[in-house]
């Protein structure tokens, strides 16, 4: 049982930080400060007491409703808290205690915030991606198991590939196909992970995005010409790359070696 305690602590810390991530998800698209004022109900502006702001537990205790106005609290709140906690525990399990795990935890949280903001508002905030690119490059130069050259190439290719596709689509179809927010997000992912995991991110994100898009079209939930936010799929691809890029690369090279 004692061997589980580090992961329990990582989960609790991740859930607590997830509570702050919910503040970021709500306020950043509205260009509001994430520090001031303190936590309050978006519906009635009633300040939230500390005992009503305990990750996961308070949601259950309040039965998913604001104590003051009884408006339903979005399910996003416990989902983000539990997802961030689970992510931190998995990062600790995969990379062990140390500075790289802390950096990857920051990346995971940033991807989580970007996913929900892009789904809700179809924007990817520069306030996350631009500092993220810088942080990724600095960490690659110091503490991450990624060569600085790989990090630089990852950032350049990460921005250049979507930028080129967006401009080609604009020339061919006369309208924007991919926003530069996606390019900045992919540059941030490349800065943290390097160019090979960045390419895997694109492959996974494109594959999953295509399948989801076709399913939604078949179910008539979206139109063929309707924009589908790509940021969440890139975030998913980045998480897959973070945990599995070595295994996927080894598998792919094995296929190439076995080919006649």
XYZ file of C-alpha atoms in Angstrom:
260
model
C 0.000 0.000 0.000
C 2.857 2.384 0.774
C 4.012 2.097 -2.849
C 0.731 3.693 -3.922
C 1.087 6.821 -1.800
C 3.195 8.811 -4.298
C 0.516 8.285 -6.943
C -2.254 9.200 -4.519
C -0.399 12.408 -3.662
C 0.155 13.121 -7.370
C -3.559 12.615 -8.027
C -4.599 14.908 -5.170
C -2.158 17.628 -6.282
C -3.343 17.286 -9.865
C -6.988 17.527 -8.835
C -6.253 20.627 -6.750
C -4.489 22.257 -9.693
C -7.386 21.119 -11.855
C -9.625 23.396 -9.785
C -7.458 26.334 -10.890
C -7.524 25.070 -14.478
C -11.304 25.380 -14.401
C -10.865 29.042 -13.495
C -8.540 29.455 -16.482
C -10.980 27.685 -18.812
C -13.790 30.010 -17.749
C -11.897 33.306 -17.579
C -9.205 33.256 -20.269
C -11.630 33.412 -23.231
C -13.337 36.331 -21.491
C -9.991 38.123 -21.001
C -10.496 38.135 -17.237
C -7.829 37.813 -14.565
C -7.341 34.267 -13.313
C -6.155 35.613 -9.956
C -8.645 38.300 -9.001
C -11.426 38.214 -7.909
C -11.429 34.937 -5.992
C -13.517 31.930 -6.883
C -17.180 32.776 -7.283
C -20.284 31.329 -8.889
C -20.479 32.470 -12.544
C -24.286 32.598 -12.287
C -24.819 34.638 -9.091
C -21.259 35.917 -8.373
C -21.506 34.613 -4.795
C -17.991 33.978 -3.382
C -17.192 30.293 -2.999
C -16.060 29.336 0.509
C -12.975 27.161 0.850
C -15.052 24.197 2.049
C -17.131 24.409 -1.123
C -14.013 24.483 -3.287
C -12.474 21.123 -2.405
C -11.754 19.276 -5.666
C -14.267 16.532 -6.489
C -15.554 16.225 -2.915
C -17.333 19.593 -2.858
C -19.086 18.798 -6.136
C -20.424 15.583 -4.653
C -21.324 17.230 -1.334
C -23.233 20.037 -3.065
C -24.845 17.549 -5.479
C -23.533 19.546 -8.410
C -25.274 22.820 -7.513
C -24.195 26.221 -6.219
C -24.916 26.534 -2.495
C -26.213 30.108 -2.905
C -28.359 30.098 -6.064
C -28.722 26.323 -6.671
C -27.742 26.690 -10.324
C -26.197 23.493 -11.652
C -22.399 23.428 -11.669
C -21.109 22.298 -15.086
C -19.916 18.701 -15.182
C -16.703 20.074 -16.674
C -15.462 20.970 -13.179
C -15.106 17.433 -11.753
C -14.049 16.089 -15.163
C -11.100 18.503 -15.398
C -10.109 17.908 -11.775
C -10.185 14.122 -12.100
C -8.501 14.169 -15.533
C -5.672 16.380 -14.324
C -5.197 14.244 -11.218
C -5.120 11.066 -13.283
C -2.692 12.648 -15.731
C -0.288 13.625 -12.958
C -0.384 10.123 -11.472
C 0.312 8.550 -14.877
C 3.175 10.974 -15.555
C 4.748 10.058 -12.218
C 4.337 6.369 -13.054
C 5.848 6.786 -16.525
C 8.733 9.171 -15.799
C 9.328 8.827 -12.058
C 9.889 11.693 -9.642
C 12.034 14.532 -10.947
C 12.096 17.743 -12.932
C 11.013 16.192 -16.281
C 7.829 14.851 -14.677
C 7.016 18.330 -13.347
C 7.531 19.850 -16.794
C 5.344 17.229 -18.452
C 2.685 17.871 -15.812
C 2.672 21.529 -16.851
C 2.319 20.483 -20.496
C -0.528 18.114 -19.652
C -2.429 20.834 -17.776
C -1.912 23.310 -20.618
C -3.293 20.777 -23.115
C -6.304 20.185 -20.891
C -7.123 23.897 -20.691
C -6.643 24.341 -24.441
C -8.926 21.379 -25.175
C -11.879 22.790 -23.277
C -11.404 26.366 -24.476
C -11.166 25.275 -28.110
C -14.237 23.060 -27.767
C -16.274 25.848 -26.167
C -14.993 28.956 -27.981
C -13.013 27.651 -30.989
C -9.930 29.605 -29.949
C -6.521 28.572 -28.643
C -5.205 31.342 -26.357
C -1.808 32.811 -27.193
C -1.338 33.393 -23.472
C -0.826 29.629 -23.146
C 0.907 28.623 -26.391
C 3.457 31.423 -26.783
C 4.915 31.154 -23.248
C 4.629 27.380 -23.692
C 6.906 27.430 -26.731
C 9.515 29.392 -24.791
C 9.231 27.119 -21.757
C 9.535 24.012 -23.891
C 12.716 25.267 -25.564
C 14.256 26.319 -22.233
C 13.452 22.985 -20.604
C 14.792 21.059 -23.604
C 18.053 22.977 -23.190
C 18.282 22.155 -19.486
C 16.260 19.336 -17.925
C 14.168 17.431 -20.478
C 15.413 14.246 -22.184
C 15.035 16.034 -25.522
C 17.932 17.471 -27.501
C 17.704 21.214 -28.027
C 18.012 20.779 -31.809
C 15.091 18.336 -31.781
C 13.090 20.838 -29.737
C 13.860 23.718 -32.114
C 13.013 21.592 -35.158
C 9.834 20.452 -33.430
C 8.742 24.047 -32.826
C 9.622 25.181 -36.357
C 8.014 22.228 -38.109
C 5.095 22.313 -35.698
C 4.297 25.842 -36.764
C 5.352 25.467 -40.390
C 3.259 22.421 -41.301
C -0.154 23.874 -40.294
C 0.832 27.275 -41.649
C 1.637 25.766 -45.033
C -1.532 23.653 -45.087
C -3.685 26.627 -44.079
C -2.289 28.806 -46.851
C -2.573 26.024 -49.427
C -6.200 25.451 -48.440
C -6.867 29.180 -48.633
C -5.466 29.320 -52.161
C -7.362 26.236 -53.340
C -10.695 26.751 -51.609
C -10.754 30.491 -50.941
C -11.331 30.120 -47.200
C -9.345 29.355 -44.082
C -9.021 25.654 -43.323
C -6.906 25.701 -40.175
C -6.298 28.539 -37.766
C -2.870 29.716 -36.692
C -3.854 28.856 -33.132
C -3.416 25.204 -34.126
C 0.017 26.052 -35.561
C 1.119 27.701 -32.315
C -0.224 24.759 -30.322
C 1.711 22.289 -32.464
C 4.839 24.445 -32.152
C 4.461 24.289 -28.360
C 4.080 20.503 -28.487
C 7.157 20.225 -30.717
C 9.178 22.414 -28.347
C 8.393 20.131 -25.402
C 8.591 16.753 -27.125
C 10.817 17.179 -30.189
C 10.109 16.839 -33.900
C 9.460 13.093 -34.115
C 6.789 13.018 -31.365
C 5.359 16.181 -32.927
C 4.881 14.353 -36.230
C 3.260 11.464 -34.361
C 0.973 14.031 -32.723
C -0.158 15.216 -36.161
C -0.749 11.647 -37.344
C -2.774 10.637 -34.279
C -4.700 13.914 -34.163
C -5.554 13.772 -37.863
C -6.625 10.122 -37.719
C -8.837 10.545 -34.661
C -10.200 13.863 -35.920
C -11.144 12.309 -39.268
C -12.948 9.388 -37.633
C -14.821 11.640 -35.199
C -15.729 14.048 -37.998
C -17.097 11.259 -40.211
C -19.118 9.825 -37.326
C -20.610 13.236 -36.478
C -21.476 13.829 -40.125
C -23.097 10.387 -40.373
C -25.127 11.154 -37.235
C -26.010 14.570 -38.725
C -24.551 16.345 -35.716
C -22.355 18.528 -37.936
C -22.434 19.554 -41.590
C -19.721 18.610 -44.063
C -18.630 22.250 -44.360
C -18.802 22.933 -40.612
C -15.588 23.737 -38.731
C -14.522 21.133 -36.176
C -12.013 22.332 -33.557
C -8.697 20.565 -34.179
C -6.972 21.601 -30.943
C -8.485 18.791 -28.820
C -7.301 16.177 -31.328
C -3.791 17.633 -31.336
C -3.857 17.609 -27.532
C -4.857 13.937 -27.576
C -2.099 13.191 -30.082
C 0.419 14.986 -27.878
C -0.578 12.906 -24.837
C -0.267 9.707 -26.871
C 3.152 10.869 -28.081
C 4.245 11.796 -24.555
C 3.589 8.299 -23.225
C 4.040 6.031 -26.237
C 6.215 7.635 -28.922
C 9.187 5.343 -28.196
C 7.011 2.224 -28.483
C 5.261 3.489 -31.624
C 8.575 4.448 -33.274
C 10.100 1.048 -32.464
C 7.022 -0.680 -33.891
C 7.154 1.421 -37.068
C 10.877 0.847 -37.601
C 10.273 -2.866 -37.084
C 7.677 -2.810 -39.840
C 10.107 -1.066 -42.173
C 12.857 -3.567 -41.379
C 10.518 -6.498 -42.045
C 9.293 -5.098 -45.344
C 10.718 -6.848 -48.441
